[in-house]
PDB file of C-alpha atoms in Angstrom:
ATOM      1  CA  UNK I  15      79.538 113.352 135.901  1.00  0.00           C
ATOM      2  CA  UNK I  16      82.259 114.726 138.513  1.00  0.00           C
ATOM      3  CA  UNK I  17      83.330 111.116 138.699  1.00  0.00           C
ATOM      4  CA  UNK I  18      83.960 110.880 134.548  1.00  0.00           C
ATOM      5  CA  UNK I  19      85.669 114.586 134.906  1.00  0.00           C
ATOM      6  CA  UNK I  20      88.025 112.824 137.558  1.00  0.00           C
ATOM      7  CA  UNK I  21      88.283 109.711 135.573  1.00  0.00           C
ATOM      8  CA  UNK I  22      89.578 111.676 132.012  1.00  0.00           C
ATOM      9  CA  UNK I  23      91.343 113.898 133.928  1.00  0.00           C
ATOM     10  CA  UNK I  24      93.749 110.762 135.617  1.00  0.00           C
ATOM     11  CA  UNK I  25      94.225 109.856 131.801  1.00  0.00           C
ATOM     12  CA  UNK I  26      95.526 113.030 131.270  1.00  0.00           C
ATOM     13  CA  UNK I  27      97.729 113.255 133.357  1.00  0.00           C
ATOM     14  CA  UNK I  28      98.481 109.642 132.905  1.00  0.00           C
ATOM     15  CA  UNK I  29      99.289 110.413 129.389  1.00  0.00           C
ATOM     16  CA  UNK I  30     101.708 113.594 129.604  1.00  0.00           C
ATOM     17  CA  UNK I  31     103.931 111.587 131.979  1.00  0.00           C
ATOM     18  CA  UNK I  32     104.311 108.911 129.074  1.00  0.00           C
ATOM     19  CA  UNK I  33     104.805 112.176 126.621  1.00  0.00           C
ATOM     20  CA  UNK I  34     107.720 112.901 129.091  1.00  0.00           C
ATOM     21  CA  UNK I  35     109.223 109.444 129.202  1.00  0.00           C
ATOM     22  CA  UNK I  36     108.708 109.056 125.155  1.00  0.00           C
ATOM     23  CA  UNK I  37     110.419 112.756 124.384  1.00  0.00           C
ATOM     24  CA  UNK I  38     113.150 112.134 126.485  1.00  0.00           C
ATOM     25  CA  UNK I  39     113.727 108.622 124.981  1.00  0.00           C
ATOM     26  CA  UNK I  40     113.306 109.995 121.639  1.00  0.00           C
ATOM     27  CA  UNK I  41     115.935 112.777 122.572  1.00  0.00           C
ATOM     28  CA  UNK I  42     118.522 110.007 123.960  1.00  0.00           C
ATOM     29  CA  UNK I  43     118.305 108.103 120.710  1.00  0.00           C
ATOM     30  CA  UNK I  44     118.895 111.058 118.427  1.00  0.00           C
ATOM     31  CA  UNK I  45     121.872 112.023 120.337  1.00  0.00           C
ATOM     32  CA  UNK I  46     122.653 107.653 120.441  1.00  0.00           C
ATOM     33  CA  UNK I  47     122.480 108.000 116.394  1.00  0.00           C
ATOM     34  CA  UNK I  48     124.495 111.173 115.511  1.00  0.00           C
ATOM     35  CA  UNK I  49     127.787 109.896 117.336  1.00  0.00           C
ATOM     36  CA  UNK I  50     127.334 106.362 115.923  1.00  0.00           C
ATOM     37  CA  UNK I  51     126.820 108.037 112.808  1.00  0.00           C
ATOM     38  CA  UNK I  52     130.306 110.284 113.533  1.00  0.00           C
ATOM     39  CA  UNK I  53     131.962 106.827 114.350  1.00  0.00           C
ATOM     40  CA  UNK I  54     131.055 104.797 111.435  1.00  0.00           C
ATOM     41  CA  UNK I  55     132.251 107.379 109.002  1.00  0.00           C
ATOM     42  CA  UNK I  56     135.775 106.843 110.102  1.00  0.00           C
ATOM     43  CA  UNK I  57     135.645 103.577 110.008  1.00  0.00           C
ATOM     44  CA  UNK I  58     134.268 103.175 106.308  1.00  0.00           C
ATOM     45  CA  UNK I  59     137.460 104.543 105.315  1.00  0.00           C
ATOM     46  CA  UNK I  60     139.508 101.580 106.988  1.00  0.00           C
ATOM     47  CA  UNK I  61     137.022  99.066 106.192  1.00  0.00           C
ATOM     48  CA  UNK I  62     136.905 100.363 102.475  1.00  0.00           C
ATOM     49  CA  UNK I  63     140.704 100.153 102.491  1.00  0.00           C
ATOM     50  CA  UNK I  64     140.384  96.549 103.808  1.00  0.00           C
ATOM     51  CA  UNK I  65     138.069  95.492 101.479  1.00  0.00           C
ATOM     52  CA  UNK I  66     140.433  96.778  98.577  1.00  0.00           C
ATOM     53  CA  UNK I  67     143.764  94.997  99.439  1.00  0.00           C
ATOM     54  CA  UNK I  68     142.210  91.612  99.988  1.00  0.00           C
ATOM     55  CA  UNK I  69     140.417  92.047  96.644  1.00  0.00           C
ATOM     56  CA  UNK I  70     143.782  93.194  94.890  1.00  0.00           C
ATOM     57  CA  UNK I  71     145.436  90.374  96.384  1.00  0.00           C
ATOM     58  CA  UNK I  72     142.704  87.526  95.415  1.00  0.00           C
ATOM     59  CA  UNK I  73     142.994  89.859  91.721  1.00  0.00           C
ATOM     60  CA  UNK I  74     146.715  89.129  91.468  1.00  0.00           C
ATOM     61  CA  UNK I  75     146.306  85.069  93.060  1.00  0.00           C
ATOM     62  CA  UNK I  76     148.163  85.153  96.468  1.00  0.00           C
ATOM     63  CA  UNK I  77     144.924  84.185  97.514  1.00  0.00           C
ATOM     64  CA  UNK I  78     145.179  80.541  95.303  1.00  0.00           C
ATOM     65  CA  UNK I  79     147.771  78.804  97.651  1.00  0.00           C
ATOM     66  CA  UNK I  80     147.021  80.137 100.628  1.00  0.00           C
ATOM     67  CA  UNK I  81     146.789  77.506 104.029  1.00  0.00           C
ATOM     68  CA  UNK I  82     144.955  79.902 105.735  1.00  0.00           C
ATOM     69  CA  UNK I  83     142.156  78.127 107.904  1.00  0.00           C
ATOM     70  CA  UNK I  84     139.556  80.992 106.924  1.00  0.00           C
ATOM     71  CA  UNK I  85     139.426  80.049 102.886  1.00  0.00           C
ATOM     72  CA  UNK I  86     138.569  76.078 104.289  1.00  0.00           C
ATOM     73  CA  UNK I  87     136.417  74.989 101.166  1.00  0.00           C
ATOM     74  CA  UNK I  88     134.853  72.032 102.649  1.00  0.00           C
ATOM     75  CA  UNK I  89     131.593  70.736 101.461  1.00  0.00           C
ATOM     76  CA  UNK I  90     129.141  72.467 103.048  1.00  0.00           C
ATOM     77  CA  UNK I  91     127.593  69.928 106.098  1.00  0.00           C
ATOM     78  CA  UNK I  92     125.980  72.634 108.631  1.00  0.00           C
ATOM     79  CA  UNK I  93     125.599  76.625 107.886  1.00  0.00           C
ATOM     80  CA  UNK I  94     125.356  79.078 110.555  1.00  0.00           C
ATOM     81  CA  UNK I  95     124.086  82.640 110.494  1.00  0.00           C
ATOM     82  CA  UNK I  96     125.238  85.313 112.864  1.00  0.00           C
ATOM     83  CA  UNK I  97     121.987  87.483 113.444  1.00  0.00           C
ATOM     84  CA  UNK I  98     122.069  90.749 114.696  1.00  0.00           C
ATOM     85  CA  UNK I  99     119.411  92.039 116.949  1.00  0.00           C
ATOM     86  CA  UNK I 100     118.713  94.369 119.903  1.00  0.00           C
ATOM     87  CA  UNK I 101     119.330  93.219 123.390  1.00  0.00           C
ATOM     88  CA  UNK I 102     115.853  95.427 124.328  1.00  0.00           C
ATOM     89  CA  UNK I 103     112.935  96.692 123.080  1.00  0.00           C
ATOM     90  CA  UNK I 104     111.363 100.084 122.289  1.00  0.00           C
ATOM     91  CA  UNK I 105     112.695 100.301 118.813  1.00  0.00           C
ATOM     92  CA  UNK I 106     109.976  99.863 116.370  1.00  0.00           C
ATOM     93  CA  UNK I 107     109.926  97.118 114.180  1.00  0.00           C
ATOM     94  CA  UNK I 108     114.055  96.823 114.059  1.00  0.00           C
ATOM     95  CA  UNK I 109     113.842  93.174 115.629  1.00  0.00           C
ATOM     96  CA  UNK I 110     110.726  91.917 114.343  1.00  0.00           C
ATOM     97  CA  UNK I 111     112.287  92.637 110.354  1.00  0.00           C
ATOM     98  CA  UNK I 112     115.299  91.643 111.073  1.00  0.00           C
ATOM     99  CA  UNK I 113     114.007  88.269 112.150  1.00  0.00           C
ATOM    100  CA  UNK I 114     111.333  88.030 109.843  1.00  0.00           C
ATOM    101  CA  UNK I 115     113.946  88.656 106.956  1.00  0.00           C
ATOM    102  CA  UNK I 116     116.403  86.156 108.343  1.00  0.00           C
ATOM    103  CA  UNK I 117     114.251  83.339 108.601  1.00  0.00           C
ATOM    104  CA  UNK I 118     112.621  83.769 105.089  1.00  0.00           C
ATOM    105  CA  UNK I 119     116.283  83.544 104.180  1.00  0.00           C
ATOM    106  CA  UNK I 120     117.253  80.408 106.049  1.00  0.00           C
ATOM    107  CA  UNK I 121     113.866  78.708 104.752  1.00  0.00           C
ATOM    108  CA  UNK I 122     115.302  79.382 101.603  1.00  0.00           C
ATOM    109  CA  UNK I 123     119.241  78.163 101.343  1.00  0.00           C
ATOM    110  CA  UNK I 124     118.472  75.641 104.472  1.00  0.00           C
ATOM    111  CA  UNK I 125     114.740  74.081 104.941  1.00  0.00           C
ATOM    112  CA  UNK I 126     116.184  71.513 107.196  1.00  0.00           C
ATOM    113  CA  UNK I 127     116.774  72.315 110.631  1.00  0.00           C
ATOM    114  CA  UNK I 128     119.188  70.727 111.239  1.00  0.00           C
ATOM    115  CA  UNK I 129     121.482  71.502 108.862  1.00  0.00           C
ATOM    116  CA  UNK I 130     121.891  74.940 110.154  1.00  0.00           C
ATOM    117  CA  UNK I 131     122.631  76.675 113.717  1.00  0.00           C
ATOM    118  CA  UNK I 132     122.121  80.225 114.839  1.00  0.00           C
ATOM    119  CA  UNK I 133     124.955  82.665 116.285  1.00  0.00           C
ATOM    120  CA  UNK I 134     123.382  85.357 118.157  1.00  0.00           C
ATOM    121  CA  UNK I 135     124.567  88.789 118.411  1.00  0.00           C
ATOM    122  CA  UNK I 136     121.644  90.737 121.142  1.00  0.00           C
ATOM    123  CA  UNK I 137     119.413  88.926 123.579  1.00  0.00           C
ATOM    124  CA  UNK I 138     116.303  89.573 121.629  1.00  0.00           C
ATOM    125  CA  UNK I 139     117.486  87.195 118.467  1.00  0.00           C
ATOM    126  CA  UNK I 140     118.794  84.607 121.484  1.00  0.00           C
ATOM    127  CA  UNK I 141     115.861  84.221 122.677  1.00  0.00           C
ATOM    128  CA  UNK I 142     113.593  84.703 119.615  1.00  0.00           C
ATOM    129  CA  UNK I 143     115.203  81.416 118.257  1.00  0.00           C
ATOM    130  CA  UNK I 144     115.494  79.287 121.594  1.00  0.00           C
ATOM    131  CA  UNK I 145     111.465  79.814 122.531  1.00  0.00           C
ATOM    132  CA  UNK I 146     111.510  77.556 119.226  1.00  0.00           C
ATOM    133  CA  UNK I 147     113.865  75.324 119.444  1.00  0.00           C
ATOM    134  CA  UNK I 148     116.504  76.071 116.783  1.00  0.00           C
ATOM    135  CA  UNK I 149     120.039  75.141 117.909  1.00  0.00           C
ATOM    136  CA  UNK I 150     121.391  79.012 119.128  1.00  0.00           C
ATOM    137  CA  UNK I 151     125.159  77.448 119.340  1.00  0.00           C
ATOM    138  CA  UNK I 152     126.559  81.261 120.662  1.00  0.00           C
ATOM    139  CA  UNK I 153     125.248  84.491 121.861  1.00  0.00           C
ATOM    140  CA  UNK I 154     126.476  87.473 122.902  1.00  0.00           C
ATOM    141  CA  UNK I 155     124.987  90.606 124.471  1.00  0.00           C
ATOM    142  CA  UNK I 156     125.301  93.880 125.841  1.00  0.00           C
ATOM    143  CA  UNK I 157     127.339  95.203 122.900  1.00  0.00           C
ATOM    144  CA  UNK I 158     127.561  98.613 124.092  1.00  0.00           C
ATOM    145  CA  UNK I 159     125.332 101.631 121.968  1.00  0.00           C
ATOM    146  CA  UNK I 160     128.388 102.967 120.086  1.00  0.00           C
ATOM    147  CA  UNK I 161     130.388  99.400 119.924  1.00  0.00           C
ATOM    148  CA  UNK I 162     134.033  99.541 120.081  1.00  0.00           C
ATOM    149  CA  UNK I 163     136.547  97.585 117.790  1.00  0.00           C
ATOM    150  CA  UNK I 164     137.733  95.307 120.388  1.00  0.00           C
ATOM    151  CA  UNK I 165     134.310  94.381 121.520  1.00  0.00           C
ATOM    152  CA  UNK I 166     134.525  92.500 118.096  1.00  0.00           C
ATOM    153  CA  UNK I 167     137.465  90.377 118.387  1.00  0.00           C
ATOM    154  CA  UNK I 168     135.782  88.507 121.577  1.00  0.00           C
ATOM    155  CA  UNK I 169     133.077  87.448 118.814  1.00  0.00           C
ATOM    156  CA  UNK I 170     135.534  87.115 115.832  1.00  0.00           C
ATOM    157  CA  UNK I 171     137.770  84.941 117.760  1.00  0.00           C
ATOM    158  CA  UNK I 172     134.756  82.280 118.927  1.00  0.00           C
ATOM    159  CA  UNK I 173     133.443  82.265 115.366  1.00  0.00           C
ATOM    160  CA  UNK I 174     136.772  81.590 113.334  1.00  0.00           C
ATOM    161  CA  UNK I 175     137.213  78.923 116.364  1.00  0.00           C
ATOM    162  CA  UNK I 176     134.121  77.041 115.826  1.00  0.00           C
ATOM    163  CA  UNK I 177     134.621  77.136 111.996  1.00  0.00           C
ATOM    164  CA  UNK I 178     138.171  75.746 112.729  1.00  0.00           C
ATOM    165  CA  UNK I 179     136.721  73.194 114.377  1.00  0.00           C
ATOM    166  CA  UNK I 180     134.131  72.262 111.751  1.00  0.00           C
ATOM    167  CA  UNK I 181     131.583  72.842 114.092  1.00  0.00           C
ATOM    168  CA  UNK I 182     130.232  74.181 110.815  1.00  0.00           C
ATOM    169  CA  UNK I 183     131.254  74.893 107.227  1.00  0.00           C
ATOM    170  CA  UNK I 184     129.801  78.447 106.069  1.00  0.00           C
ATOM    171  CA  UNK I 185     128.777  81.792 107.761  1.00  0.00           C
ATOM    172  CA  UNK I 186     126.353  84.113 106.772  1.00  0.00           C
ATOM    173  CA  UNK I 187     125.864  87.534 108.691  1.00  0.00           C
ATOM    174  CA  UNK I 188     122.240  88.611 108.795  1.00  0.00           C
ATOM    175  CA  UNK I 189     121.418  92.792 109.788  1.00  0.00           C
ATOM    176  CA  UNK I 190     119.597  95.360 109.084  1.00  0.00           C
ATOM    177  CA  UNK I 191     121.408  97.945 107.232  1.00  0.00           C
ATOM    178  CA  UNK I 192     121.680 101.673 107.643  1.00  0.00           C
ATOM    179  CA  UNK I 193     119.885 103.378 104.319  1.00  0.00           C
ATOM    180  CA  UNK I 194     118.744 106.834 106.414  1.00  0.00           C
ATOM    181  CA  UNK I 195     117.012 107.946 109.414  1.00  0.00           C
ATOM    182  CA  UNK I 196     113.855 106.238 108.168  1.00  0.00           C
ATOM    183  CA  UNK I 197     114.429 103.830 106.429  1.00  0.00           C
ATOM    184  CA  UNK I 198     116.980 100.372 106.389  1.00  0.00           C
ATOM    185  CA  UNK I 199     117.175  97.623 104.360  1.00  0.00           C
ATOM    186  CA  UNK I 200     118.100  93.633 105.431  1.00  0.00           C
ATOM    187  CA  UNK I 201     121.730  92.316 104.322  1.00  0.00           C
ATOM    188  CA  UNK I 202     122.432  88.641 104.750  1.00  0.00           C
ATOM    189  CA  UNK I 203     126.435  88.601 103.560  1.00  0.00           C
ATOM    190  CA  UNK I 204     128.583  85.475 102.969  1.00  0.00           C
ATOM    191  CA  UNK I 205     131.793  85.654 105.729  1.00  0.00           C
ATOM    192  CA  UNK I 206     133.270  82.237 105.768  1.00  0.00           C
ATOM    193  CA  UNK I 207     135.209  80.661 104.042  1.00  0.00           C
ATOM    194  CA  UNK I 208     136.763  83.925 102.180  1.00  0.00           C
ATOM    195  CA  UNK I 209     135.776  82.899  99.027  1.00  0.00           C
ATOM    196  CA  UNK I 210     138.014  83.445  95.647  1.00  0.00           C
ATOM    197  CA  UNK I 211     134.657  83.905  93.615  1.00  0.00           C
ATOM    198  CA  UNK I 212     133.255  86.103  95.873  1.00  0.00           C
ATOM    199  CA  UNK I 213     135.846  88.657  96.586  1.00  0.00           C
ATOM    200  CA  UNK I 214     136.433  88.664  92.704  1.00  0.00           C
ATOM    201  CA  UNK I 215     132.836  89.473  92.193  1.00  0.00           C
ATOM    202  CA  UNK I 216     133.096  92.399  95.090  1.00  0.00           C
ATOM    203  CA  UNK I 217     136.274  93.434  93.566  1.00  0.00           C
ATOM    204  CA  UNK I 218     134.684  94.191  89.925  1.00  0.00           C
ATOM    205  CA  UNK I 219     132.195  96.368  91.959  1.00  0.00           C
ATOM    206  CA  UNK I 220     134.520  98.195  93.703  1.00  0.00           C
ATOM    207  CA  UNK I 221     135.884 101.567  92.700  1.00  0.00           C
ATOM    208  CA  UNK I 222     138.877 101.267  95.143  1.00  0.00           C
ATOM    209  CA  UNK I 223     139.684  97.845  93.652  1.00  0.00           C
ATOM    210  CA  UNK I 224     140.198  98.196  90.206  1.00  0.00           C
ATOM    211  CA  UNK I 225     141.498  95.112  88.508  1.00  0.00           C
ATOM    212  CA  UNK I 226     145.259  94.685  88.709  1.00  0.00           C
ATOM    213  CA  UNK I 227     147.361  92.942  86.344  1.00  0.00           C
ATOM    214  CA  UNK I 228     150.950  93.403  88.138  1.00  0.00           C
ATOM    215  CA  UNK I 229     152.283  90.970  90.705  1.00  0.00           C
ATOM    216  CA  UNK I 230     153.190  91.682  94.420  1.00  0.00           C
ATOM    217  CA  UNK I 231     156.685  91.296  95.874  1.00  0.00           C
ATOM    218  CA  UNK I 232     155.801  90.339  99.074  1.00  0.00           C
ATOM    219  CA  UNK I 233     157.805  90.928 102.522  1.00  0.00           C
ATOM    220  CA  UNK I 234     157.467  88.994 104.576  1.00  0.00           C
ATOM    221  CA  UNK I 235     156.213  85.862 103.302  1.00  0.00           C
ATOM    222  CA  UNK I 236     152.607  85.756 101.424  1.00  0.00           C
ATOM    223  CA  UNK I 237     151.841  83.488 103.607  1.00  0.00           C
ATOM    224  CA  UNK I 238     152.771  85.522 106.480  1.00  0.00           C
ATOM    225  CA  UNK I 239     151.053  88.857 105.057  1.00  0.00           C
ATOM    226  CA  UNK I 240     147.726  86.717 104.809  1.00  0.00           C
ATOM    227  CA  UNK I 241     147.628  85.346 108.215  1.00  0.00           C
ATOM    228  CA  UNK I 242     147.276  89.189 109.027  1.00  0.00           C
ATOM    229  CA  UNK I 243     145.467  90.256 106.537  1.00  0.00           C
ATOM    230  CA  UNK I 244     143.134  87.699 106.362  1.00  0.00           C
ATOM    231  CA  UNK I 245     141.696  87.811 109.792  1.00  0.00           C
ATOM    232  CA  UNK I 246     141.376  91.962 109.871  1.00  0.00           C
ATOM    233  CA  UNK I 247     139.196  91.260 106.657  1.00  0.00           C
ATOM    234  CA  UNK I 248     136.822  89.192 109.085  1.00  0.00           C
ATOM    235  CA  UNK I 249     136.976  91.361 111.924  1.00  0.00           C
ATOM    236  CA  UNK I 250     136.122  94.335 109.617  1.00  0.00           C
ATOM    237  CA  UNK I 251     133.008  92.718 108.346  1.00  0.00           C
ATOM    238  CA  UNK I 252     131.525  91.575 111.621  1.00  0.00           C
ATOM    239  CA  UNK I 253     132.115  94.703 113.379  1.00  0.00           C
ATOM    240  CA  UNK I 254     130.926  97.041 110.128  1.00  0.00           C
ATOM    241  CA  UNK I 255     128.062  95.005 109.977  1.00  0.00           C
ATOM    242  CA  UNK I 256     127.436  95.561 114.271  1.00  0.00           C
ATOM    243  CA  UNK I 257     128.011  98.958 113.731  1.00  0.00           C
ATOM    244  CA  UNK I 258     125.282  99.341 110.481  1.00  0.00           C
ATOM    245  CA  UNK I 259     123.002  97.452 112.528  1.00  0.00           C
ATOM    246  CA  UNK I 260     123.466  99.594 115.900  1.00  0.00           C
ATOM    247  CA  UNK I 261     122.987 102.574 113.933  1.00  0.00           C
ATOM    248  CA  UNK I 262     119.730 100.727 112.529  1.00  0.00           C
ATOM    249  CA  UNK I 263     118.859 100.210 115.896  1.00  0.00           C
ATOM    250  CA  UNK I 264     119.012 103.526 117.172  1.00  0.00           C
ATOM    251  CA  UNK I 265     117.643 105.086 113.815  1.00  0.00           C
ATOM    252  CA  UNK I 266     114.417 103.272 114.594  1.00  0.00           C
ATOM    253  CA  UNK I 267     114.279 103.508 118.025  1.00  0.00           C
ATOM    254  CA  UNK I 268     114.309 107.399 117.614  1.00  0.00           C
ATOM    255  CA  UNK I 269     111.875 107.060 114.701  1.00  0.00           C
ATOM    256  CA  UNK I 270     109.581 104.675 117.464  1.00  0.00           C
ATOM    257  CA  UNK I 271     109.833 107.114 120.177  1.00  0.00           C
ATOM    258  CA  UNK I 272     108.971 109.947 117.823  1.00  0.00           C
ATOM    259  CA  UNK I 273     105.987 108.785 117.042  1.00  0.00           C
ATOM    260  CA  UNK I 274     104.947 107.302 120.415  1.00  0.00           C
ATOM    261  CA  UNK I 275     105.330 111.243 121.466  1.00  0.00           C
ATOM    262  CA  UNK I 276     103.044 112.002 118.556  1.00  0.00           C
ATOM    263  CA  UNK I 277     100.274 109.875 119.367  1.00  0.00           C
ATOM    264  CA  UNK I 278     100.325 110.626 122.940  1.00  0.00           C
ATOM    265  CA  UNK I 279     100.652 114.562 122.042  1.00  0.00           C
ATOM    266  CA  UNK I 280      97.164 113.541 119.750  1.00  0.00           C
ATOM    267  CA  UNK I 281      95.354 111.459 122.583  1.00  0.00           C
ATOM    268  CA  UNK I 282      95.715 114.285 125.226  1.00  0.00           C
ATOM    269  CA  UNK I 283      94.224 116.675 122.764  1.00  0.00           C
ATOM    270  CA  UNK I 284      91.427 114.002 122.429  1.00  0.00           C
ATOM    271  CA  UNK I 285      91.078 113.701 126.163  1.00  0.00           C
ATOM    272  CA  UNK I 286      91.338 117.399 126.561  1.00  0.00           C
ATOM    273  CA  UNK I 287      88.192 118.006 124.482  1.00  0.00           C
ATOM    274  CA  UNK I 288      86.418 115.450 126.553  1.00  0.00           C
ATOM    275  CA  UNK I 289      87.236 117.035 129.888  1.00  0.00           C
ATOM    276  CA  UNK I 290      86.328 120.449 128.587  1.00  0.00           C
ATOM    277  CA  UNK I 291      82.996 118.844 127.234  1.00  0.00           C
ATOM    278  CA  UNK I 292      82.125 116.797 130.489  1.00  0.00           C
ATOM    279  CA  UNK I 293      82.890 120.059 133.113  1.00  0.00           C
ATOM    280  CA  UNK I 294      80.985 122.405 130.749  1.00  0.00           C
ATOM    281  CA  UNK I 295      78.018 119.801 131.055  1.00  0.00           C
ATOM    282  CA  UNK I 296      78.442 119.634 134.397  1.00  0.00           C
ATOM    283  CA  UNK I 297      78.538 123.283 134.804  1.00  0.00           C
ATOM    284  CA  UNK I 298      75.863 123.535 132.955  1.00  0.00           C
ATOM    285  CA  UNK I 299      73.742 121.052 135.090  1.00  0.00           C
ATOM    286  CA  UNK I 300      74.728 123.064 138.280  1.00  0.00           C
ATOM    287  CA  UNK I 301      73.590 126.339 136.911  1.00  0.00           C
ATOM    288  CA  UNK I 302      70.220 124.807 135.877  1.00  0.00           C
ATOM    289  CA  UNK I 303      69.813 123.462 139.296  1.00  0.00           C
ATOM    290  CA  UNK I 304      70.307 126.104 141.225  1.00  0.00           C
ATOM    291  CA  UNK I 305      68.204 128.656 138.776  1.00  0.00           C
ATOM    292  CA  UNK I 306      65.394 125.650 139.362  1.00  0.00           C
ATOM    293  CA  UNK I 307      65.744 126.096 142.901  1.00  0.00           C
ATOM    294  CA  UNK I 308      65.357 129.959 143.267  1.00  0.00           C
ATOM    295  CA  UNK I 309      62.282 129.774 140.984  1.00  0.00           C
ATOM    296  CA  UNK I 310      61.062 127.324 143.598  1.00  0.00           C
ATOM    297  CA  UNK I 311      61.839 129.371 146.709  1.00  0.00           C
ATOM    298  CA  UNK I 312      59.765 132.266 145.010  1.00  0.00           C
ATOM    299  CA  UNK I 313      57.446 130.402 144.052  1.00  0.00           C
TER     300      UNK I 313
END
């Protein structure tokens, strides 16, 4: 019995310094989540703003005879999806629906395997895809827990490249997206080419992009104005859709950690009753062998 009082009382202990680890992880994340929470609500504006002029410009048809490389409407040989993921663990089921979602959506638009590649944004998608074989043509990790414009342009840059190149003909972004602290939602979003159709479609949704009937009196060149304009418009979705997943991320990983704290806070309760119930039984024992032994002595 004193062994078993020993033995719960190691799992106790056991379990309050996972408690400890667990809180403090669960504290880290919270604080992770409110100032990537602070960060993206500056940025909507810009992005929003974005959004808007590229849609007024496809509305009023600078977009029709445009040479930029990023509205290439090739047919469509290879896709690729950029999928977002952690580069760690500990945060829930984040990467597990985010993959899960992704693949029933490449099984869907692309059966074939090889008439589709992978970009990888986090180590866990990397290597969730290269265990199994599927052509992972980029990766990137360590994107930091609050990512920072410029961390974007690194990815922006290989990605326009490679479609450039025809290395393939149409991008899809896959994430999970932000909905609240506990709950998000999968996005897979169209990138390349900028599509006519597309930003038309976006544009009739859009309160900041109502549809325009005058024309633009450009300075410089349209062309010129695109060739900006056109690449911040691709920047601004990769890195919005970073950011919604790394506040994702950390949303979940608080949520995990939360509830790893619970359980654990549940389980030493558990193993508390236990211990109390083994040492009164072994009290009790005691006291019954030494009243046995005084009866015998007067006996």
């Amino acid at each position: 019995m004193a062994e078993s009082i020993h033995d719960v009382q190691r799992r106790i202990n056991s379990t309050k310094a996972t408690r400890q680890i667990t809180a403090a992880m669960h504290m880290v994340s919270t604080a992770k989540l409110n100032k990537i929470q602070k960060h993206a609500v500056g940025y909507q504006d810009y992005v929003s703003k974005v959004k808007a002029v590229v849609m007024h410009l496809s509305q009023s048809h600078l977009l029709d005879n445009s040479s930029s490389s990023l509205q290439s409407n090739r047919p469509v040989k290879k896709t690729a999806y950029l999928v977002i993921t952690s580069d760690r663990g500990m945060v829930g089921s984040y990467n597990s629906s985010v993959l899960r979602e992704t693949n029933s959506f490449i099984k869907e638009r692309t059966p074939n395997p090889d008439d589709y590649m992978v970009l990888a944004v986090g180590g866990t998608g990397a290597d969730f895809y290269r265990n199994r074989g599927i052509n992972v043509a980029y990766e990137y990790r360590g994107v930091s827990d609050v990512p920072e414009f410029n961390e974007v342009r690194e990815i922006v840059k290989t990605v326009t490249t490679m479609f450039d190149n025809e290395v393939f003909d149409e991008l899809f972004v896959c994430y999970n997206h932000f909905v609240n602290r506990i709950s998000s939602r999968f996005r897979a979003e169209k990138m390349l080419p900028v599509d006519k159709e597309t930003l038309s479609s976006d544009a009739a949704n859009d309160t900041q992009a109502a549809p325009l009937t005058a024309e633009y009196d450009t300075e410089p060149s349209e062309e010129e104005v695109l060739q900006v304009v056109l690449p911040q418009y691709a920047e601004s979705l990769v890195y919005g859709a970073i950011l919604d997943a790394k506040t994702s991320e950390h949303a979940s990983s608080s949520n995990a950690m939360q509830s790893a704290t619970d359980n654990a806070d549940d389980l030493i309760d558990t193993l508390q009753l236990h211990y109390n119930r083994a040492r009164q039984a072994a009290i009790t024992t005691e006291i019954t062998e030494i009243t046995g032994g005084q009866e015998a002595l007067n006996n």
